[in-house]
């Protein structure tokens, strides 16, 4: 299974009239945050593949459609009163995975027992709190945001023999691909989460790769942590170069 991962930057290799041919063998698209919705819409419309997304700490104009919000006056203010979550499942053709555990029944993987089962995906939106902005959290807050996922993941283990295949986040785990400034620190709860549930991949954004020598992929126990900045292509089990022979 080939997976196109994107985050943080509109990549000219993806936002291109040649995208359909360049990424013709992609099976799944994962958007790891800080991307405008019209870019995600272009990707979905052009490649016509199942797409999951989460929000980062920018491009949050549609965040309140997916989360109940009280009046917020931080860096990304919203004046929406608290109300029921709107049904936006079909928004720009992508599925929102933020703070959800989901089964992708259209894409099957071979379980440990040799039988095929749905692809198991969970997601977490947001970054570390640095200016009290929208979709920013402390470690403690993120821990409690992840806690409701546990029952579904434990059920996955009973039904399929695995907790999770892909954990899609915006911020990285603490001390893995992150930086020391307050904005770009990773979440400590992510480290405990991947140790407990052992997803094949944790795919994140948030950390821009300006130096080609900066690591994009790090193995942590049973989990491969991948920075999706701009775009990269994975297979379920190993990283691959894109069609142009380089990871962007």
CSV table of N, CA and C in Angstrom, one decimal, residues 13-171:
chain,number,residue,atom,x,y,z
A,13,UNK,N,5.2,19.9,-6.7
A,13,UNK,CA,5.1,18.6,-7.3
A,13,UNK,C,3.8,17.9,-7.1
A,14,UNK,N,3.1,18.3,-6.1
A,14,UNK,CA,1.7,17.8,-5.8
A,14,UNK,C,0.7,18.7,-6.4
A,15,UNK,N,0.8,20.0,-6.2
A,15,UNK,CA,-0.1,21.0,-6.8
A,15,UNK,C,0.3,21.3,-8.3
A,16,UNK,N,0.0,20.3,-9.1
A,16,UNK,CA,0.6,20.3,-10.5
A,16,UNK,C,-0.4,19.6,-11.4
A,17,UNK,N,-0.4,20.0,-12.7
A,17,UNK,CA,-1.2,19.3,-13.7
A,17,UNK,C,-0.6,17.9,-13.9
A,18,UNK,N,0.6,17.6,-13.5
A,18,UNK,CA,1.1,16.3,-13.7
A,18,UNK,C,0.9,15.4,-12.5
A,19,UNK,N,0.2,15.9,-11.5
A,19,UNK,CA,0.1,15.1,-10.2
A,19,UNK,C,-0.6,13.8,-10.4
A,20,UNK,N,-1.6,13.8,-11.3
A,20,UNK,CA,-2.4,12.5,-11.4
A,20,UNK,C,-1.5,11.4,-12.0
A,21,UNK,N,-0.6,11.8,-12.9
A,21,UNK,CA,0.3,10.8,-13.5
A,21,UNK,C,1.5,10.5,-12.5
A,22,UNK,N,2.0,11.5,-11.8
A,22,UNK,CA,3.1,11.4,-10.9
A,22,UNK,C,2.8,10.4,-9.8
A,23,UNK,N,1.5,10.6,-9.3
A,23,UNK,CA,1.1,9.8,-8.1
A,23,UNK,C,0.0,8.8,-8.4
A,24,UNK,N,0.1,8.2,-9.6
A,24,UNK,CA,-1.0,7.3,-10.1
A,24,UNK,C,-1.1,6.0,-9.3
A,25,UNK,N,0.0,5.6,-8.6
A,25,UNK,CA,-0.1,4.4,-7.9
A,25,UNK,C,-0.3,4.6,-6.4
A,26,UNK,N,-0.8,5.8,-6.0
A,26,UNK,CA,-1.0,6.0,-4.5
A,26,UNK,C,-2.4,5.4,-4.1
A,27,UNK,N,-2.4,4.8,-2.9
A,27,UNK,CA,-3.6,4.2,-2.4
A,27,UNK,C,-4.3,5.0,-1.4
A,28,UNK,N,-3.6,5.9,-0.7
A,28,UNK,CA,-4.1,6.6,0.5
A,28,UNK,C,-3.3,7.9,0.6
A,29,UNK,N,-4.1,9.0,1.1
A,29,UNK,CA,-3.4,10.3,1.3
A,29,UNK,C,-3.7,10.7,2.7
A,30,UNK,N,-2.6,11.2,3.4
A,30,UNK,CA,-2.6,11.6,4.7
A,30,UNK,C,-2.1,13.0,4.8
A,31,UNK,N,-2.9,13.9,5.4
A,31,UNK,CA,-2.6,15.4,5.5
A,31,UNK,C,-2.4,15.7,6.9
A,32,UNK,N,-1.1,16.1,7.3
A,32,UNK,CA,-0.7,16.2,8.6
A,32,UNK,C,-0.7,17.7,9.2
A,33,UNK,N,-1.6,18.5,8.6
A,33,UNK,CA,-1.9,19.8,9.2
A,33,UNK,C,-1.2,21.0,8.5
A,34,UNK,N,-1.7,22.2,8.9
A,34,UNK,CA,-1.2,23.5,8.3
A,34,UNK,C,-1.3,23.5,6.8
A,35,UNK,N,-2.4,23.0,6.3
A,35,UNK,CA,-2.6,23.1,4.8
A,35,UNK,C,-4.0,23.7,4.6
A,36,UNK,N,-4.1,24.6,3.6
A,36,UNK,CA,-5.4,25.2,3.3
A,36,UNK,C,-6.3,24.1,2.7
A,37,UNK,N,-7.6,24.3,3.0
A,37,UNK,CA,-8.6,23.3,2.5
A,37,UNK,C,-8.7,23.2,1.0
A,38,UNK,N,-8.4,24.3,0.3
A,38,UNK,CA,-8.5,24.2,-1.1
A,38,UNK,C,-7.4,23.4,-1.7
A,39,UNK,N,-6.3,23.3,-1.0
A,39,UNK,CA,-5.1,22.4,-1.4
A,39,UNK,C,-5.5,21.0,-1.2
A,40,UNK,N,-6.1,20.7,-0.1
A,40,UNK,CA,-6.6,19.3,0.2
A,40,UNK,C,-7.6,18.9,-0.8
A,41,UNK,N,-8.5,19.9,-1.1
A,41,UNK,CA,-9.6,19.6,-2.1
A,41,UNK,C,-9.0,19.3,-3.5
A,42,UNK,N,-7.9,20.0,-3.9
A,42,UNK,CA,-7.2,19.8,-5.1
A,42,UNK,C,-6.7,18.3,-5.2
A,43,UNK,N,-6.0,18.0,-4.1
A,43,UNK,CA,-5.4,16.6,-4.0
A,43,UNK,C,-6.5,15.5,-4.1
A,44,UNK,N,-7.5,15.7,-3.4
A,44,UNK,CA,-8.6,14.7,-3.4
A,44,UNK,C,-9.2,14.6,-4.8
A,45,UNK,N,-9.5,15.8,-5.4
A,45,UNK,CA,-10.2,15.8,-6.7
A,45,UNK,C,-9.3,15.3,-7.8
A,46,UNK,N,-8.0,15.5,-7.7
A,46,UNK,CA,-7.0,15.1,-8.7
A,46,UNK,C,-6.7,13.6,-8.6
A,47,UNK,N,-6.4,13.2,-7.4
A,47,UNK,CA,-6.0,11.8,-7.2
A,47,UNK,C,-7.1,10.8,-7.0
A,48,UNK,N,-8.2,11.3,-6.5
A,48,UNK,CA,-9.4,10.5,-6.2
A,48,UNK,C,-9.1,9.3,-5.4
A,49,UNK,N,-8.4,9.5,-4.3
A,49,UNK,CA,-8.1,8.5,-3.3
A,49,UNK,C,-8.6,8.9,-1.9
A,50,UNK,N,-8.8,7.8,-1.1
A,50,UNK,CA,-9.3,8.1,0.3
A,50,UNK,C,-8.2,9.0,1.0
A,51,UNK,N,-8.7,10.1,1.6
A,51,UNK,CA,-7.9,11.1,2.2
A,51,UNK,C,-8.3,11.3,3.7
A,52,UNK,N,-7.3,11.4,4.6
A,52,UNK,CA,-7.6,11.7,6.0
A,52,UNK,C,-6.7,13.0,6.3
A,53,UNK,N,-7.3,13.8,7.2
A,53,UNK,CA,-6.5,15.0,7.5
A,53,UNK,C,-6.7,15.4,9.0
A,54,UNK,N,-5.8,16.1,9.5
A,54,UNK,CA,-5.9,16.7,10.9
A,54,UNK,C,-5.5,18.2,10.7
A,55,UNK,N,-5.9,19.0,11.7
A,55,UNK,CA,-5.5,20.4,11.8
A,55,UNK,C,-4.2,20.6,12.5
A,56,UNK,N,-3.4,21.6,12.1
A,56,UNK,CA,-2.2,22.0,12.8
A,56,UNK,C,-2.5,23.3,13.7
A,57,UNK,N,-1.5,24.2,13.7
A,57,UNK,CA,-1.7,25.4,14.5
A,57,UNK,C,-1.9,26.6,13.6
A,58,UNK,N,-2.0,26.4,12.3
A,58,UNK,CA,-2.3,27.4,11.3
A,58,UNK,C,-3.4,26.9,10.4
A,59,UNK,N,-3.9,27.7,9.5
A,59,UNK,CA,-5.0,27.3,8.6
A,59,UNK,C,-6.2,26.7,9.3
A,60,UNK,N,-6.7,27.5,10.3
A,60,UNK,CA,-7.7,27.0,11.2
A,60,UNK,C,-9.1,27.6,11.0
A,61,UNK,N,-9.3,28.2,9.8
A,61,UNK,CA,-10.6,28.9,9.6
A,61,UNK,C,-11.8,27.9,9.6
A,62,UNK,N,-11.6,26.6,9.4
A,62,UNK,CA,-12.7,25.6,9.4
A,62,UNK,C,-12.6,24.7,10.7
A,63,UNK,N,-11.7,25.0,11.6
A,63,UNK,CA,-11.6,24.2,12.8
A,63,UNK,C,-12.8,24.1,13.6
A,64,UNK,N,-13.6,25.3,13.7
A,64,UNK,CA,-14.8,25.3,14.5
A,64,UNK,C,-15.9,24.4,13.9
A,65,UNK,N,-15.8,24.0,12.7
A,65,UNK,CA,-16.8,23.1,12.1
A,65,UNK,C,-16.7,21.7,12.6
A,66,UNK,N,-15.5,21.4,13.1
A,66,UNK,CA,-15.2,20.0,13.6
A,66,UNK,C,-15.1,19.9,15.1
A,67,UNK,N,-15.1,21.0,15.8
A,67,UNK,CA,-14.9,21.0,17.3
A,67,UNK,C,-15.9,22.0,17.9
A,68,UNK,N,-16.5,21.6,19.0
A,68,UNK,CA,-17.3,22.6,19.7
A,68,UNK,C,-16.3,23.6,20.3
A,69,UNK,N,-16.7,24.9,20.1
A,69,UNK,CA,-15.8,26.0,20.6
A,69,UNK,C,-16.5,27.0,21.5
A,70,UNK,N,-15.9,27.4,22.5
A,70,UNK,CA,-16.4,28.5,23.3
A,70,UNK,C,-15.7,29.7,22.7
A,71,UNK,N,-16.1,30.9,23.2
A,71,UNK,CA,-15.5,32.2,22.7
A,71,UNK,C,-14.0,32.1,23.0
A,72,UNK,N,-13.2,32.4,22.0
A,72,UNK,CA,-11.7,32.2,22.1
A,72,UNK,C,-11.1,33.5,21.6
A,73,UNK,N,-10.1,34.1,22.4
A,73,UNK,CA,-9.6,35.3,22.0
A,73,UNK,C,-8.0,35.3,21.9
A,74,UNK,N,-7.5,34.1,21.7
A,74,UNK,CA,-6.1,33.9,21.5
A,74,UNK,C,-5.6,34.3,20.2
A,75,UNK,N,-4.5,33.7,19.7
A,75,UNK,CA,-3.9,34.1,18.5
A,75,UNK,C,-4.7,33.8,17.3
A,76,UNK,N,-5.6,32.8,17.3
A,76,UNK,CA,-6.6,32.6,16.2
A,76,UNK,C,-8.0,32.6,16.8
A,77,UNK,N,-8.5,33.9,17.0
A,77,UNK,CA,-9.8,34.0,17.7
A,77,UNK,C,-11.0,33.4,16.9
A,78,UNK,N,-12.0,32.9,17.6
A,78,UNK,CA,-13.2,32.5,17.1
A,78,UNK,C,-14.3,33.1,17.9
A,79,UNK,N,-15.4,33.5,17.3
A,79,UNK,CA,-16.5,34.1,18.1
A,79,UNK,C,-17.7,33.1,18.1
A,80,UNK,N,-17.5,31.9,17.7
A,80,UNK,CA,-18.5,30.9,17.6
A,80,UNK,C,-19.0,30.5,19.1
A,81,UNK,N,-20.2,30.6,19.4
A,81,UNK,CA,-20.7,30.1,20.6
A,81,UNK,C,-20.6,28.6,20.7
A,82,UNK,N,-20.6,28.0,21.9
A,82,UNK,CA,-20.6,26.6,22.0
A,82,UNK,C,-21.8,26.0,21.4
A,83,UNK,N,-21.7,25.0,20.5
A,83,UNK,CA,-22.8,24.4,19.8
A,83,UNK,C,-22.5,23.0,19.4
A,84,UNK,N,-23.5,22.3,18.9
A,84,UNK,CA,-23.2,20.9,18.5
A,84,UNK,C,-22.3,20.9,17.2
A,85,UNK,N,-21.5,19.9,17.2
A,85,UNK,CA,-20.6,19.7,16.1
A,85,UNK,C,-21.4,19.5,14.8
A,86,UNK,N,-21.0,20.2,13.7
A,86,UNK,CA,-21.7,20.1,12.5
A,86,UNK,C,-21.2,18.9,11.7
A,87,UNK,N,-22.0,18.4,10.9
A,87,UNK,CA,-21.6,17.2,10.1
A,87,UNK,C,-20.9,17.7,8.8
A,88,UNK,N,-19.5,17.5,8.9
A,88,UNK,CA,-18.7,18.0,7.8
A,88,UNK,C,-17.9,16.8,7.3
A,89,UNK,N,-18.4,15.6,7.4
A,89,UNK,CA,-17.7,14.4,7.0
A,89,UNK,C,-17.3,14.5,5.5
A,90,UNK,N,-18.1,15.2,4.7
A,90,UNK,CA,-17.8,15.2,3.3
A,90,UNK,C,-17.1,16.5,2.9
A,91,UNK,N,-16.6,17.3,3.8
A,91,UNK,CA,-16.0,18.5,3.5
A,91,UNK,C,-14.7,18.3,2.7
A,92,UNK,N,-14.6,18.9,1.5
A,92,UNK,CA,-13.6,18.8,0.5
A,92,UNK,C,-13.1,17.3,0.3
A,93,UNK,N,-14.0,16.4,0.5
A,93,UNK,CA,-13.8,15.0,0.1
A,93,UNK,C,-12.8,14.3,1.0
A,94,UNK,N,-12.4,14.9,2.2
A,94,UNK,CA,-11.5,14.2,3.1
A,94,UNK,C,-12.2,13.9,4.4
A,95,UNK,N,-11.6,12.9,5.1
A,95,UNK,CA,-12.2,12.5,6.4
A,95,UNK,C,-11.3,13.1,7.5
A,96,UNK,N,-12.0,13.7,8.5
A,96,UNK,CA,-11.3,14.3,9.6
A,96,UNK,C,-10.9,13.2,10.6
A,97,UNK,N,-9.6,13.1,11.0
A,97,UNK,CA,-9.2,12.1,11.9
A,97,UNK,C,-8.8,12.6,13.3
A,98,UNK,N,-9.0,13.9,13.5
A,98,UNK,CA,-8.5,14.5,14.8
A,98,UNK,C,-9.2,14.0,16.0
A,99,UNK,N,-8.4,13.4,16.9
A,99,UNK,CA,-8.9,12.8,18.2
A,99,UNK,C,-10.0,11.7,17.9
A,100,UNK,N,-9.8,11.0,16.9
A,100,UNK,CA,-10.6,9.9,16.5
A,100,UNK,C,-9.8,8.6,16.2
A,101,UNK,N,-10.4,7.5,16.4
A,101,UNK,CA,-9.8,6.2,16.0
A,101,UNK,C,-10.8,5.6,15.0
A,102,UNK,N,-10.3,5.4,13.8
A,102,UNK,CA,-11.1,5.0,12.6
A,102,UNK,C,-10.6,3.7,11.9
A,103,UNK,N,-11.6,3.1,11.2
A,103,UNK,CA,-11.3,1.9,10.4
A,103,UNK,C,-11.5,2.3,9.0
A,104,UNK,N,-10.5,2.0,8.1
A,104,UNK,CA,-10.7,2.2,6.7
A,104,UNK,C,-10.9,0.9,6.0
A,105,UNK,N,-12.2,0.6,5.8
A,105,UNK,CA,-12.6,-0.7,5.3
A,105,UNK,C,-12.3,-0.9,3.8
A,106,UNK,N,-12.1,0.2,3.1
A,106,UNK,CA,-11.8,0.1,1.7
A,106,UNK,C,-10.3,-0.3,1.4
A,107,UNK,N,-9.5,-0.2,2.4
A,107,UNK,CA,-8.1,-0.5,2.3
A,107,UNK,C,-7.8,-1.6,3.3
A,108,UNK,N,-7.5,-2.8,2.9
A,108,UNK,CA,-7.2,-3.9,3.7
A,108,UNK,C,-5.7,-4.2,3.9
A,109,UNK,N,-5.3,-4.6,5.1
A,109,UNK,CA,-4.0,-5.0,5.3
A,109,UNK,C,-4.0,-6.4,5.9
A,110,UNK,N,-2.9,-7.1,5.8
A,110,UNK,CA,-2.8,-8.5,6.4
A,110,UNK,C,-2.5,-8.4,7.8
A,111,UNK,N,-3.3,-9.0,8.7
A,111,UNK,CA,-3.1,-9.0,10.1
A,111,UNK,C,-2.1,-10.0,10.5
A,112,UNK,N,-1.8,-10.1,11.8
A,112,UNK,CA,-0.8,-11.0,12.3
A,112,UNK,C,-1.2,-12.4,12.2
A,113,UNK,N,-2.5,-12.7,12.1
A,113,UNK,CA,-3.0,-14.0,11.9
A,113,UNK,C,-3.1,-14.4,10.4
A,114,UNK,N,-2.6,-13.5,9.5
A,114,UNK,CA,-2.6,-13.8,8.1
A,114,UNK,C,-3.9,-13.4,7.4
A,115,UNK,N,-4.9,-13.0,8.1
A,115,UNK,CA,-6.2,-12.6,7.5
A,115,UNK,C,-6.2,-11.1,7.2
A,116,UNK,N,-6.9,-10.8,6.2
A,116,UNK,CA,-7.0,-9.3,5.9
A,116,UNK,C,-8.0,-8.6,6.8
A,117,UNK,N,-7.7,-7.4,7.1
A,117,UNK,CA,-8.5,-6.6,8.1
A,117,UNK,C,-8.4,-5.1,7.6
A,118,UNK,N,-9.3,-4.3,8.1
A,118,UNK,CA,-9.3,-2.9,7.8
A,118,UNK,C,-8.0,-2.2,8.2
A,119,UNK,N,-7.6,-1.2,7.5
A,119,UNK,CA,-6.5,-0.3,8.0
A,119,UNK,C,-7.0,0.5,9.2
A,120,UNK,N,-6.2,0.5,10.2
A,120,UNK,CA,-6.5,1.2,11.5
A,120,UNK,C,-5.8,2.5,11.6
A,121,UNK,N,-6.6,3.6,11.7
A,121,UNK,CA,-6.0,5.0,11.7
A,121,UNK,C,-6.5,5.7,13.0
A,122,UNK,N,-5.6,6.5,13.6
A,122,UNK,CA,-6.0,7.4,14.7
A,122,UNK,C,-5.3,8.7,14.4
A,123,UNK,N,-5.9,9.8,14.9
A,123,UNK,CA,-5.3,11.1,14.7
A,123,UNK,C,-5.4,12.1,15.9
A,124,UNK,N,-4.5,13.1,15.9
A,124,UNK,CA,-4.5,14.1,16.9
A,124,UNK,C,-4.1,15.4,16.3
A,125,UNK,N,-5.0,16.4,16.3
A,125,UNK,CA,-4.7,17.7,15.8
A,125,UNK,C,-3.9,18.5,16.8
A,126,UNK,N,-3.3,19.6,16.3
A,126,UNK,CA,-2.8,20.6,17.2
A,126,UNK,C,-1.3,20.6,17.5
A,127,UNK,N,-0.8,21.6,18.2
A,127,UNK,CA,0.6,21.8,18.5
A,127,UNK,C,0.7,22.1,20.0
A,128,UNK,N,1.9,22.1,20.5
A,128,UNK,CA,2.2,22.5,21.9
A,128,UNK,C,1.8,23.9,22.1
A,129,UNK,N,1.2,24.2,23.3
A,129,UNK,CA,0.8,25.6,23.6
A,129,UNK,C,2.0,26.5,23.7
A,130,UNK,N,1.9,27.6,22.9
A,130,UNK,CA,3.0,28.6,22.9
A,130,UNK,C,2.6,30.0,23.0
A,131,UNK,N,1.3,30.3,22.6
A,131,UNK,CA,0.8,31.7,22.7
A,131,UNK,C,-0.7,31.7,23.0
A,132,UNK,N,-1.2,30.6,23.5
A,132,UNK,CA,-2.6,30.5,23.9
A,132,UNK,C,-3.5,30.5,22.7
A,133,UNK,N,-3.0,30.1,21.5
A,133,UNK,CA,-3.8,30.2,20.3
A,133,UNK,C,-4.7,29.0,20.2
A,134,UNK,N,-5.6,29.0,19.2
A,134,UNK,CA,-6.5,27.9,18.9
A,134,UNK,C,-5.8,26.7,18.5
A,135,UNK,N,-6.3,25.5,19.0
A,135,UNK,CA,-5.7,24.2,18.7
A,135,UNK,C,-4.3,24.0,19.2
A,136,UNK,N,-4.0,24.7,20.4
A,136,UNK,CA,-2.7,24.5,21.1
A,136,UNK,C,-3.0,23.9,22.4
A,137,UNK,N,-2.1,23.0,22.9
A,137,UNK,CA,-2.4,22.2,24.1
A,137,UNK,C,-1.2,22.0,24.9
A,138,UNK,N,-1.4,21.9,26.2
A,138,UNK,CA,-0.3,21.5,27.1
A,138,UNK,C,-0.2,19.9,27.0
A,139,UNK,N,0.9,19.4,27.5
A,139,UNK,CA,1.0,17.9,27.6
A,139,UNK,C,-0.2,17.3,28.3
A,140,UNK,N,-0.6,17.9,29.4
A,140,UNK,CA,-1.7,17.4,30.2
A,140,UNK,C,-3.0,17.4,29.4
A,141,UNK,N,-3.2,18.5,28.7
A,141,UNK,CA,-4.4,18.6,27.9
A,141,UNK,C,-4.4,17.5,26.8
A,142,UNK,N,-3.2,17.3,26.1
A,142,UNK,CA,-3.2,16.4,25.1
A,142,UNK,C,-3.4,14.9,25.6
A,143,UNK,N,-2.9,14.6,26.8
A,143,UNK,CA,-3.1,13.3,27.3
A,143,UNK,C,-4.6,13.0,27.5
A,144,UNK,N,-5.3,14.0,28.0
A,144,UNK,CA,-6.8,13.8,28.1
A,144,UNK,C,-7.5,13.8,26.8
A,145,UNK,N,-7.0,14.5,25.8
A,145,UNK,CA,-7.6,14.4,24.5
A,145,UNK,C,-7.4,13.0,23.8
A,146,UNK,N,-6.3,12.4,24.2
A,146,UNK,CA,-6.1,11.0,23.6
A,146,UNK,C,-6.8,9.9,24.4
A,147,UNK,N,-7.1,10.2,25.6
A,147,UNK,CA,-7.6,9.1,26.5
A,147,UNK,C,-8.9,8.5,25.9
A,148,UNK,N,-9.8,9.3,25.3
A,148,UNK,CA,-11.0,8.6,24.7
A,148,UNK,C,-10.8,7.7,23.6
A,149,UNK,N,-9.6,7.7,23.0
A,149,UNK,CA,-9.3,6.8,21.9
A,149,UNK,C,-8.9,5.4,22.4
A,150,UNK,N,-8.6,5.2,23.7
A,150,UNK,CA,-8.1,4.0,24.2
A,150,UNK,C,-9.1,2.8,24.1
A,151,UNK,N,-10.4,3.0,24.4
A,151,UNK,CA,-11.3,1.9,24.3
A,151,UNK,C,-11.4,1.3,22.9
A,152,UNK,N,-11.4,2.2,21.9
A,152,UNK,CA,-11.5,1.7,20.5
A,152,UNK,C,-10.2,1.0,20.1
A,153,UNK,N,-9.1,1.5,20.6
A,153,UNK,CA,-7.8,0.8,20.3
A,153,UNK,C,-7.7,-0.5,20.9
A,154,UNK,N,-8.2,-0.6,22.2
A,154,UNK,CA,-8.2,-1.9,22.8
A,154,UNK,C,-9.1,-2.9,22.1
A,155,UNK,N,-10.3,-2.4,21.6
A,155,UNK,CA,-11.2,-3.2,20.8
A,155,UNK,C,-10.5,-3.7,19.6
A,156,UNK,N,-9.8,-2.8,18.9
A,156,UNK,CA,-9.0,-3.2,17.7
A,156,UNK,C,-8.1,-4.4,18.0
A,157,UNK,N,-7.4,-4.4,19.1
A,157,UNK,CA,-6.5,-5.4,19.5
A,157,UNK,C,-7.3,-6.8,19.6
A,158,UNK,N,-8.5,-6.7,20.2
A,158,UNK,CA,-9.3,-7.9,20.4
A,158,UNK,C,-9.8,-8.4,19.0
A,159,UNK,N,-10.2,-7.5,18.2
A,159,UNK,CA,-10.8,-7.9,16.9
A,159,UNK,C,-9.8,-8.3,15.8
A,160,UNK,N,-8.7,-7.5,15.8
A,160,UNK,CA,-7.8,-7.7,14.7
A,160,UNK,C,-6.4,-8.1,15.0
A,161,UNK,N,-6.1,-8.1,16.3
A,161,UNK,CA,-4.7,-8.5,16.8
A,161,UNK,C,-3.7,-7.4,16.8
A,162,UNK,N,-4.2,-6.2,16.4
A,162,UNK,CA,-3.3,-5.0,16.4
A,162,UNK,C,-4.1,-3.8,16.9
A,163,UNK,N,-3.4,-2.9,17.6
A,163,UNK,CA,-4.1,-1.7,18.1
A,163,UNK,C,-4.3,-0.7,17.0
A,164,UNK,N,-3.3,-0.5,16.2
A,164,UNK,CA,-3.2,0.7,15.3
A,164,UNK,C,-2.2,0.5,14.2
A,165,UNK,N,-2.5,1.0,13.0
A,165,UNK,CA,-1.5,1.0,11.9
A,165,UNK,C,-0.8,2.4,11.8
A,166,UNK,N,-1.6,3.4,11.8
A,166,UNK,CA,-1.2,4.8,11.5
A,166,UNK,C,-1.7,5.8,12.6
A,167,UNK,N,-0.8,6.5,13.2
A,167,UNK,CA,-1.1,7.6,14.1
A,167,UNK,C,-0.7,8.9,13.4
A,168,UNK,N,-1.7,9.7,13.0
A,168,UNK,CA,-1.6,10.9,12.2
A,168,UNK,C,-1.6,12.1,13.1
A,169,UNK,N,-0.5,12.9,13.2
A,169,UNK,CA,-0.5,14.0,14.1
A,169,UNK,C,0.1,15.2,13.4
A,170,UNK,N,-0.1,16.4,14.0
A,170,UNK,CA,0.7,17.6,13.5
A,170,UNK,C,2.0,17.7,14.1
A,171,UNK,N,2.0,17.8,15.4
A,171,UNK,CA,3.3,17.9,16.2
A,171,UNK,C,3.9,16.5,16.3
